[in-house]
PDB file of C-alpha atoms in Angstrom:
ATOM      1  CA  ALA A   1      -2.755   2.460 -13.988  1.00 68.00           C
ATOM      2  CA  MET A   2      -4.252   0.809 -17.075  1.00 76.00           C
ATOM      3  CA  MET A   3      -1.476   2.274 -19.235  1.00 78.00           C
ATOM      4  CA  ALA A   4       1.285   1.157 -16.869  1.00 77.00           C
ATOM      5  CA  ILE A   5       1.385  -2.363 -18.283  1.00 77.00           C
ATOM      6  CA  VAL A   6       1.973  -0.854 -21.738  1.00 79.00           C
ATOM      7  CA  CYS A   7       4.282   2.074 -20.948  1.00 82.00           C
ATOM      8  CA  LEU A   8       6.385   1.009 -17.960  1.00 84.00           C
ATOM      9  CA  PRO A   9      10.031   0.340 -18.885  1.00 83.00           C
ATOM     10  CA  ARG A  10      10.189  -2.745 -16.695  1.00 81.00           C
ATOM     11  CA  GLN A  11       7.311  -4.364 -18.591  1.00 80.00           C
ATOM     12  CA  PHE A  12       9.182  -3.912 -21.875  1.00 80.00           C
ATOM     13  CA  HIS A  13      12.397  -5.141 -20.264  1.00 80.00           C
ATOM     14  CA  VAL A  14      10.804  -8.349 -18.991  1.00 80.00           C
ATOM     15  CA  THR A  15       8.684  -9.154 -22.041  1.00 79.00           C
ATOM     16  CA  VAL A  16      11.164  -8.150 -24.773  1.00 78.00           C
ATOM     17  CA  VAL A  17      14.734  -7.603 -23.574  1.00 78.00           C
ATOM     18  CA  GLU A  18      14.880 -10.597 -21.229  1.00 79.00           C
ATOM     19  CA  ASN A  19      12.753 -12.798 -23.464  1.00 79.00           C
ATOM     20  CA  ILE A  20      15.099 -15.378 -24.999  1.00 80.00           C
ATOM     21  CA  GLU A  21      12.434 -17.604 -26.543  1.00 80.00           C
ATOM     22  CA  PRO A  22       9.626 -15.784 -28.427  1.00 79.00           C
ATOM     23  CA  GLN A  23       7.512 -18.913 -28.086  1.00 82.00           C
ATOM     24  CA  ASP A  24       7.228 -18.185 -24.366  1.00 81.00           C
ATOM     25  CA  LEU A  25       4.834 -15.342 -25.212  1.00 81.00           C
ATOM     26  CA  ASN A  26       2.209 -17.901 -26.247  1.00 85.00           C
ATOM     27  CA  LEU A  27       2.201 -19.179 -22.671  1.00 85.00           C
ATOM     28  CA  ALA A  28       2.628 -15.772 -21.017  1.00 83.00           C
ATOM     29  CA  LYS A  29      -0.291 -14.127 -22.834  1.00 83.00           C
ATOM     30  CA  TRP A  30      -2.789 -16.183 -20.824  1.00 88.00           C
ATOM     31  CA  VAL A  31      -0.777 -17.129 -17.715  1.00 88.00           C
ATOM     32  CA  PHE A  32       0.060 -13.506 -16.853  1.00 83.00           C
ATOM     33  CA  PRO A  33      -3.563 -12.224 -17.014  1.00 87.00           C
ATOM     34  CA  ALA A  34      -4.669 -15.263 -15.033  1.00 91.00           C
ATOM     35  CA  TYR A  35      -2.015 -14.496 -12.425  1.00 87.00           C
ATOM     36  CA  LEU A  36      -3.193 -10.878 -12.155  1.00 84.00           C
ATOM     37  CA  ALA A  37      -6.827 -11.973 -11.831  1.00 89.00           C
ATOM     38  CA  LEU A  38      -5.919 -14.493  -9.141  1.00 89.00           C
ATOM     39  CA  ALA A  39      -3.946 -11.901  -7.177  1.00 85.00           C
ATOM     40  CA  ALA A  40      -6.809  -9.396  -7.473  1.00 85.00           C
ATOM     41  CA  LEU A  41      -9.251 -11.876  -5.929  1.00 89.00           C
ATOM     42  CA  PHE A  42      -7.641 -11.383  -2.516  1.00 87.00           C
ATOM     43  CA  VAL A  43      -7.688  -7.588  -2.661  1.00 88.00           C
ATOM     44  CA  VAL A  44     -11.440  -7.148  -2.148  1.00 88.00           C
ATOM     45  CA  PRO A  45     -11.841  -9.379   0.965  1.00 91.00           C
ATOM     46  CA  ILE A  46      -8.714  -7.915   2.564  1.00 91.00           C
ATOM     47  CA  ALA A  47      -9.920  -4.368   1.912  1.00 90.00           C
ATOM     48  CA  LEU A  48     -13.399  -5.119   3.289  1.00 91.00           C
ATOM     49  CA  ALA A  49     -11.986  -6.858   6.371  1.00 91.00           C
ATOM     50  CA  GLY A  50      -9.641  -3.953   7.022  1.00 90.00           C
ATOM     51  CA  GLN A  51     -12.450  -1.397   6.802  1.00 89.00           C
ATOM     52  CA  MET A  52     -14.709  -3.411   9.130  1.00 90.00           C
ATOM     53  CA  LEU A  53     -12.201  -4.678  11.689  1.00 88.00           C
ATOM     54  CA  LEU A  54      -9.479  -2.036  11.888  1.00 88.00           C
ATOM     55  CA  PRO A  55      -9.608   1.577  13.143  1.00 88.00           C
ATOM     56  CA  ALA A  56     -10.495   4.239  10.602  1.00 83.00           C
ATOM     57  CA  SER A  57      -7.088   5.858  11.100  1.00 81.00           C
ATOM     58  CA  MET A  58      -5.309   2.765   9.798  1.00 83.00           C
ATOM     59  CA  LEU A  59      -3.782   3.204   6.339  1.00 81.00           C
ATOM     60  CA  PRO A  60      -5.136   0.760   3.733  1.00 83.00           C
ATOM     61  CA  ASP A  61      -1.547   0.133   2.621  1.00 82.00           C
ATOM     62  CA  SER A  62      -0.905  -1.759   5.866  1.00 86.00           C
ATOM     63  CA  PHE A  63      -4.094  -3.886   5.963  1.00 89.00           C
ATOM     64  CA  VAL A  64      -2.237  -7.060   4.967  1.00 90.00           C
ATOM     65  CA  ILE A  65       0.072  -6.770   7.979  1.00 91.00           C
ATOM     66  CA  SER A  66      -2.295  -5.040  10.415  1.00 91.00           C
ATOM     67  CA  LEU A  67      -5.090  -7.621  10.138  1.00 91.00           C
ATOM     68  CA  PRO A  68      -2.977 -10.595  11.341  1.00 91.00           C
ATOM     69  CA  LEU A  69      -1.435  -8.474  14.100  1.00 90.00           C
ATOM     70  CA  ALA A  70      -4.865  -7.332  15.273  1.00 89.00           C
ATOM     71  CA  HIS A  71      -5.949 -10.976  15.648  1.00 88.00           C
ATOM     72  CA  ALA A  72      -2.746 -12.184  17.349  1.00 88.00           C
ATOM     73  CA  HIS A  73      -1.143 -13.924  14.366  1.00 90.00           C
ATOM     74  CA  PRO A  74       2.368 -12.424  14.212  1.00 91.00           C
ATOM     75  CA  SER A  75       3.749 -15.290  12.134  1.00 93.00           C
ATOM     76  CA  LEU A  76       1.201 -14.584   9.402  1.00 91.00           C
ATOM     77  CA  ALA A  77       2.039 -10.878   9.552  1.00 91.00           C
ATOM     78  CA  LEU A  78       5.747 -11.725   9.249  1.00 94.00           C
ATOM     79  CA  LEU A  79       4.995 -13.895   6.211  1.00 93.00           C
ATOM     80  CA  ALA A  80       3.040 -11.048   4.615  1.00 91.00           C
ATOM     81  CA  PHE A  81       5.888  -8.633   5.347  1.00 92.00           C
ATOM     82  CA  ILE A  82       8.481 -10.949   3.789  1.00 94.00           C
ATOM     83  CA  GLY A  83       6.302 -11.421   0.710  1.00 90.00           C
ATOM     84  CA  GLY A  84       5.741  -7.679   0.344  1.00 89.00           C
ATOM     85  CA  ALA A  85       9.424  -6.896   0.834  1.00 91.00           C
ATOM     86  CA  SER A  86      10.371  -9.521  -1.737  1.00 92.00           C
ATOM     87  CA  ALA A  87       7.906  -8.157  -4.290  1.00 88.00           C
ATOM     88  CA  ALA A  88       9.003  -4.551  -3.699  1.00 88.00           C
ATOM     89  CA  THR A  89      12.692  -5.469  -3.936  1.00 92.00           C
ATOM     90  CA  GLY A  90      12.149  -7.359  -7.187  1.00 89.00           C
ATOM     91  CA  MET A  91      10.210  -4.434  -8.656  1.00 87.00           C
ATOM     92  CA  VAL A  92      12.947  -1.952  -7.706  1.00 90.00           C
ATOM     93  CA  ILE A  93      15.698  -4.173  -9.120  1.00 91.00           C
ATOM     94  CA  VAL A  94      13.965  -4.748 -12.449  1.00 89.00           C
ATOM     95  CA  ALA A  95      13.038  -1.057 -12.776  1.00 89.00           C
ATOM     96  CA  CYS A  96      16.603   0.091 -12.055  1.00 91.00           C
ATOM     97  CA  VAL A  97      18.110  -2.427 -14.488  1.00 90.00           C
ATOM     98  CA  ALA A  98      15.606  -1.465 -17.200  1.00 89.00           C
ATOM     99  CA  LEU A  99      16.167   2.286 -16.779  1.00 90.00           C
ATOM    100  CA  SER A 100      19.958   1.963 -16.629  1.00 91.00           C
ATOM    101  CA  THR A 101      19.886  -0.137 -19.812  1.00 89.00           C
ATOM    102  CA  MET A 102      17.771   2.521 -21.538  1.00 88.00           C
ATOM    103  CA  ILE A 103      20.173   5.270 -20.449  1.00 89.00           C
ATOM    104  CA  SER A 104      23.244   3.410 -21.712  1.00 87.00           C
ATOM    105  CA  ASN A 105      21.712   2.129 -24.963  1.00 85.00           C
ATOM    106  CA  ASP A 106      19.542   5.109 -25.939  1.00 84.00           C
ATOM    107  CA  MET A 107      21.610   8.017 -24.615  1.00 84.00           C
ATOM    108  CA  LEU A 108      25.261   7.000 -24.230  1.00 82.00           C
ATOM    109  CA  LEU A 109      25.569   4.615 -27.170  1.00 80.00           C
ATOM    110  CA  PRO A 110      24.306   7.058 -29.841  1.00 80.00           C
ATOM    111  CA  TRP A 111      26.615   9.735 -28.446  1.00 80.00           C
ATOM    112  CA  LEU A 112      29.616   7.397 -28.650  1.00 75.00           C
ATOM    113  CA  LEU A 113      28.762   6.329 -32.185  1.00 74.00           C
ATOM    114  CA  ARG A 114      28.539   9.969 -33.317  1.00 74.00           C
ATOM    115  CA  ARG A 115      32.030  10.716 -32.083  1.00 69.00           C
ATOM    116  CA  LYS A 116      34.845  10.726 -34.608  1.00 56.00           C
ATOM    117  CA  ASN A 117      37.202   8.547 -32.603  1.00 56.00           C
ATOM    118  CA  THR A 118      34.864   5.565 -32.298  1.00 54.00           C
ATOM    119  CA  GLU A 119      37.628   3.045 -33.074  1.00 59.00           C
ATOM    120  CA  ARG A 120      38.381   1.892 -29.571  1.00 60.00           C
ATOM    121  CA  PRO A 121      39.057  -1.546 -28.104  1.00 63.00           C
ATOM    122  CA  PHE A 122      35.950  -3.505 -27.237  1.00 62.00           C
ATOM    123  CA  GLU A 123      36.963  -3.804 -23.584  1.00 66.00           C
ATOM    124  CA  ALA A 124      37.180  -0.014 -23.213  1.00 68.00           C
ATOM    125  CA  PHE A 125      33.791   0.378 -24.851  1.00 73.00           C
ATOM    126  CA  ARG A 126      32.328  -2.321 -22.610  1.00 77.00           C
ATOM    127  CA  HIS A 127      33.819  -0.652 -19.530  1.00 80.00           C
ATOM    128  CA  TRP A 128      32.138   2.638 -20.454  1.00 81.00           C
ATOM    129  CA  MET A 129      28.746   1.003 -20.857  1.00 83.00           C
ATOM    130  CA  LEU A 130      28.933  -0.952 -17.610  1.00 87.00           C
ATOM    131  CA  SER A 131      30.154   2.073 -15.670  1.00 88.00           C
ATOM    132  CA  VAL A 132      27.287   4.206 -16.965  1.00 88.00           C
ATOM    133  CA  ARG A 133      24.767   1.538 -16.029  1.00 90.00           C
ATOM    134  CA  ARG A 134      26.136   1.232 -12.503  1.00 92.00           C
ATOM    135  CA  ILE A 135      26.224   4.994 -11.986  1.00 93.00           C
ATOM    136  CA  SER A 136      22.701   5.256 -13.416  1.00 92.00           C
ATOM    137  CA  ILE A 137      21.398   2.697 -10.927  1.00 94.00           C
ATOM    138  CA  VAL A 138      22.903   4.636  -8.018  1.00 94.00           C
ATOM    139  CA  MET A 139      21.442   7.919  -9.289  1.00 94.00           C
ATOM    140  CA  ILE A 140      18.000   6.354  -9.828  1.00 93.00           C
ATOM    141  CA  LEU A 141      17.982   5.012  -6.269  1.00 93.00           C
ATOM    142  CA  LEU A 142      19.065   8.403  -4.896  1.00 94.00           C
ATOM    143  CA  LEU A 143      16.317  10.184  -6.842  1.00 91.00           C
ATOM    144  CA  ALA A 144      13.808   7.636  -5.579  1.00 88.00           C
ATOM    145  CA  TYR A 145      14.904   8.325  -2.008  1.00 88.00           C
ATOM    146  CA  VAL A 146      14.608  12.092  -2.537  1.00 87.00           C
ATOM    147  CA  SER A 147      11.101  11.566  -3.915  1.00 84.00           C
ATOM    148  CA  TYR A 148      10.215   9.481  -0.871  1.00 82.00           C
ATOM    149  CA  ARG A 149      11.473  12.178   1.471  1.00 82.00           C
ATOM    150  CA  MET A 150       9.415  14.786  -0.364  1.00 79.00           C
ATOM    151  CA  LEU A 151       6.199  12.772  -0.731  1.00 77.00           C
ATOM    152  CA  GLY A 152       6.340   9.740   1.528  1.00 63.00           C
ATOM    153  CA  SER A 153       5.884  11.527   4.840  1.00 65.00           C
ATOM    154  CA  THR A 154       2.328  12.619   4.012  1.00 69.00           C
ATOM    155  CA  ALA A 155       1.240  10.608   0.957  1.00 73.00           C
ATOM    156  CA  SER A 156       0.191   6.977   1.069  1.00 77.00           C
ATOM    157  CA  LEU A 157       1.830   4.282  -1.006  1.00 78.00           C
ATOM    158  CA  ALA A 158      -1.228   4.150  -3.261  1.00 79.00           C
ATOM    159  CA  THR A 159      -1.073   7.905  -3.875  1.00 82.00           C
ATOM    160  CA  ILE A 160       2.620   7.770  -4.788  1.00 84.00           C
ATOM    161  CA  GLY A 161       1.886   4.873  -7.132  1.00 84.00           C
ATOM    162  CA  GLN A 162      -0.939   6.768  -8.819  1.00 86.00           C
ATOM    163  CA  ILE A 163       1.295   9.801  -9.315  1.00 87.00           C
ATOM    164  CA  ALA A 164       3.980   7.582 -10.864  1.00 87.00           C
ATOM    165  CA  PHE A 165       1.436   5.908 -13.160  1.00 88.00           C
ATOM    166  CA  ALA A 166       0.177   9.328 -14.218  1.00 89.00           C
ATOM    167  CA  ALA A 167       3.746  10.285 -15.153  1.00 89.00           C
ATOM    168  CA  ILE A 168       4.362   7.190 -17.265  1.00 88.00           C
ATOM    169  CA  THR A 169       0.963   7.631 -18.933  1.00 88.00           C
ATOM    170  CA  GLN A 170       2.359  10.754 -20.614  1.00 89.00           C
ATOM    171  CA  LEU A 171       4.145   8.380 -22.994  1.00 87.00           C
ATOM    172  CA  ALA A 172       0.908   6.785 -24.206  1.00 86.00           C
ATOM    173  CA  PRO A 173      -0.064   9.405 -26.846  1.00 86.00           C
ATOM    174  CA  ALA A 174       3.433   9.279 -28.348  1.00 86.00           C
ATOM    175  CA  MET A 175       3.461   5.475 -28.412  1.00 85.00           C
ATOM    176  CA  PHE A 176       0.061   5.110 -30.032  1.00 84.00           C
ATOM    177  CA  GLY A 177       0.716   8.078 -32.319  1.00 84.00           C
ATOM    178  CA  ALA A 178       3.904   6.444 -33.597  1.00 82.00           C
ATOM    179  CA  LEU A 179       1.918   3.313 -34.422  1.00 82.00           C
ATOM    180  CA  TYR A 180      -1.188   4.777 -36.032  1.00 84.00           C
ATOM    181  CA  TRP A 181      -0.406   8.404 -37.029  1.00 82.00           C
ATOM    182  CA  LYS A 182       2.011   8.493 -39.939  1.00 79.00           C
ATOM    183  CA  GLN A 183       2.337  12.303 -39.918  1.00 80.00           C
ATOM    184  CA  ALA A 184       3.623  12.358 -36.332  1.00 77.00           C
ATOM    185  CA  ASN A 185       7.145  13.706 -35.778  1.00 82.00           C
ATOM    186  CA  ARG A 186       9.572  13.901 -32.897  1.00 81.00           C
ATOM    187  CA  ARG A 187       9.136  17.648 -32.412  1.00 85.00           C
ATOM    188  CA  GLY A 188       5.478  17.157 -31.627  1.00 85.00           C
ATOM    189  CA  VAL A 189       6.342  14.261 -29.322  1.00 86.00           C
ATOM    190  CA  PHE A 190       8.910  16.302 -27.391  1.00 89.00           C
ATOM    191  CA  ALA A 191       6.577  19.282 -27.138  1.00 89.00           C
ATOM    192  CA  GLY A 192       3.696  17.129 -25.924  1.00 88.00           C
ATOM    193  CA  LEU A 193       5.873  15.330 -23.398  1.00 89.00           C
ATOM    194  CA  ALA A 194       7.303  18.597 -22.072  1.00 91.00           C
ATOM    195  CA  ALA A 195       3.848  20.139 -21.648  1.00 91.00           C
ATOM    196  CA  GLY A 196       2.391  16.980 -20.120  1.00 90.00           C
ATOM    197  CA  ILE A 197       5.227  16.507 -17.638  1.00 91.00           C
ATOM    198  CA  PHE A 198       5.044  20.157 -16.584  1.00 92.00           C
ATOM    199  CA  ILE A 199       1.273  19.959 -15.945  1.00 90.00           C
ATOM    200  CA  TRP A 200       1.709  16.590 -14.206  1.00 90.00           C
ATOM    201  CA  PHE A 201       4.319  18.043 -11.866  1.00 90.00           C
ATOM    202  CA  TYR A 202       2.350  21.223 -11.203  1.00 88.00           C
ATOM    203  CA  THR A 203      -1.048  19.610 -10.588  1.00 86.00           C
ATOM    204  CA  LEU A 204      -0.073  16.290  -8.969  1.00 87.00           C
ATOM    205  CA  VAL A 205       3.445  16.320  -7.502  1.00 86.00           C
ATOM    206  CA  LEU A 206       3.562  19.902  -6.253  1.00 85.00           C
ATOM    207  CA  PRO A 207       0.358  19.721  -4.126  1.00 84.00           C
ATOM    208  CA  VAL A 208       1.569  16.585  -2.339  1.00 83.00           C
ATOM    209  CA  ALA A 209       5.044  18.026  -1.798  1.00 82.00           C
ATOM    210  CA  ALA A 210       3.554  21.331  -0.607  1.00 81.00           C
ATOM    211  CA  HIS A 211       1.355  19.505   1.896  1.00 78.00           C
ATOM    212  CA  GLY A 212       4.356  17.629   3.271  1.00 74.00           C
ATOM    213  CA  MET A 213       6.423  20.807   3.616  1.00 76.00           C
ATOM    214  CA  GLY A 214       3.629  22.888   5.076  1.00 75.00           C
ATOM    215  CA  TRP A 215       3.236  25.203   2.104  1.00 78.00           C
ATOM    216  CA  SER A 216      -0.091  26.736   1.152  1.00 77.00           C
ATOM    217  CA  LEU A 217      -1.507  25.993  -2.291  1.00 75.00           C
ATOM    218  CA  SER A 218      -2.468  29.652  -2.568  1.00 75.00           C
ATOM    219  CA  ASN A 219       1.213  30.440  -3.063  1.00 76.00           C
ATOM    220  CA  PHE A 220       1.050  28.818  -6.497  1.00 80.00           C
ATOM    221  CA  PRO A 221      -1.028  30.389  -9.294  1.00 80.00           C
ATOM    222  CA  LEU A 222      -4.254  28.502 -10.167  1.00 78.00           C
ATOM    223  CA  LEU A 223      -3.320  25.510  -8.014  1.00 77.00           C
ATOM    224  CA  SER A 224      -5.706  26.266  -5.156  1.00 76.00           C
ATOM    225  CA  TRP A 225      -8.437  27.055  -7.691  1.00 77.00           C
ATOM    226  CA  LEU A 226      -7.927  23.754  -9.498  1.00 75.00           C
ATOM    227  CA  HIS A 227      -8.085  21.761  -6.266  1.00 74.00           C
ATOM    228  CA  SER A 228     -11.400  23.370  -5.323  1.00 74.00           C
ATOM    229  CA  ASN A 229     -13.097  21.492  -8.203  1.00 71.00           C
ATOM    230  CA  PRO A 230     -13.976  24.624 -10.218  1.00 68.00           C
ATOM    231  CA  PHE A 231     -15.804  22.668 -12.917  1.00 70.00           C
ATOM    232  CA  ASP A 232     -18.031  20.931 -10.337  1.00 73.00           C
ATOM    233  CA  LEU A 233     -17.273  17.504 -11.777  1.00 72.00           C
ATOM    234  CA  PRO A 234     -17.511  14.253  -9.789  1.00 76.00           C
ATOM    235  CA  ILE A 235     -13.777  13.584 -10.073  1.00 77.00           C
ATOM    236  CA  SER A 236     -10.881  13.703  -7.656  1.00 80.00           C
ATOM    237  CA  PRO A 237      -7.931  16.108  -7.940  1.00 78.00           C
ATOM    238  CA  MET A 238      -5.828  13.119  -9.031  1.00 80.00           C
ATOM    239  CA  THR A 239      -8.135  12.352 -11.968  1.00 81.00           C
ATOM    240  CA  GLN A 240      -8.343  16.028 -12.850  1.00 81.00           C
ATOM    241  CA  GLY A 241      -4.550  16.297 -12.912  1.00 81.00           C
ATOM    242  CA  VAL A 242      -4.247  13.252 -15.163  1.00 83.00           C
ATOM    243  CA  VAL A 243      -6.837  14.621 -17.595  1.00 82.00           C
ATOM    244  CA  LEU A 244      -5.167  18.044 -17.730  1.00 82.00           C
ATOM    245  CA  SER A 245      -1.685  16.598 -18.216  1.00 83.00           C
ATOM    246  CA  MET A 246      -2.886  14.306 -20.994  1.00 81.00           C
ATOM    247  CA  ALA A 247      -4.645  17.236 -22.650  1.00 77.00           C
ATOM    248  CA  GLY A 248      -1.393  19.171 -22.527  1.00 66.00           C
TER     249      GLY A 248
END
């Protein structure tokens, strides 16, 4: 999660692409951390109240809504639901716009510029770019729904978020290597990303999906052994998967 603020596409989109005035960064560099610290202040009391006042079977993801309902305050629960839905909707919108912009600018645009017949009217070129962005947004939302159907039935929201953060963390070595390691090249980056994503999928996504579909981990080589903590370390399978994928 620490690397998410550095590697997530939506963070780059908000701080760089949508930033019209560079002077705004002078204000944002202390307002944004202060905002995060202020929001985090409410997490601890809500978590403690949920553990003490709610049944053990209650998911921590729903503490914000379940606590007001348990004490007969439906209006407060409705307010929390509206705030959560607004935040989630904004996050999805920004993420989809950022990813669709990356697909059109970093994948489609270079392909069009490499073509021989690049002399086309601007309106036709603009139509291509906008169409690709719209189709990309639809495909991203469909893939997100498929992921929810595979993981959401058994995994909590926090677990899905941790798996997503572990995936985006695979970009961290390439980003820092490009900044500080002059001998780095794209072949090494692609190889490292391919190995990391494969290990991430095998050690983190596959166990959750297998649990939701009723599959046994013993059907997959080494997976059951890895989840039995073979190294006897005080870490969770999630942390172990992140370490292995980063090592790959």
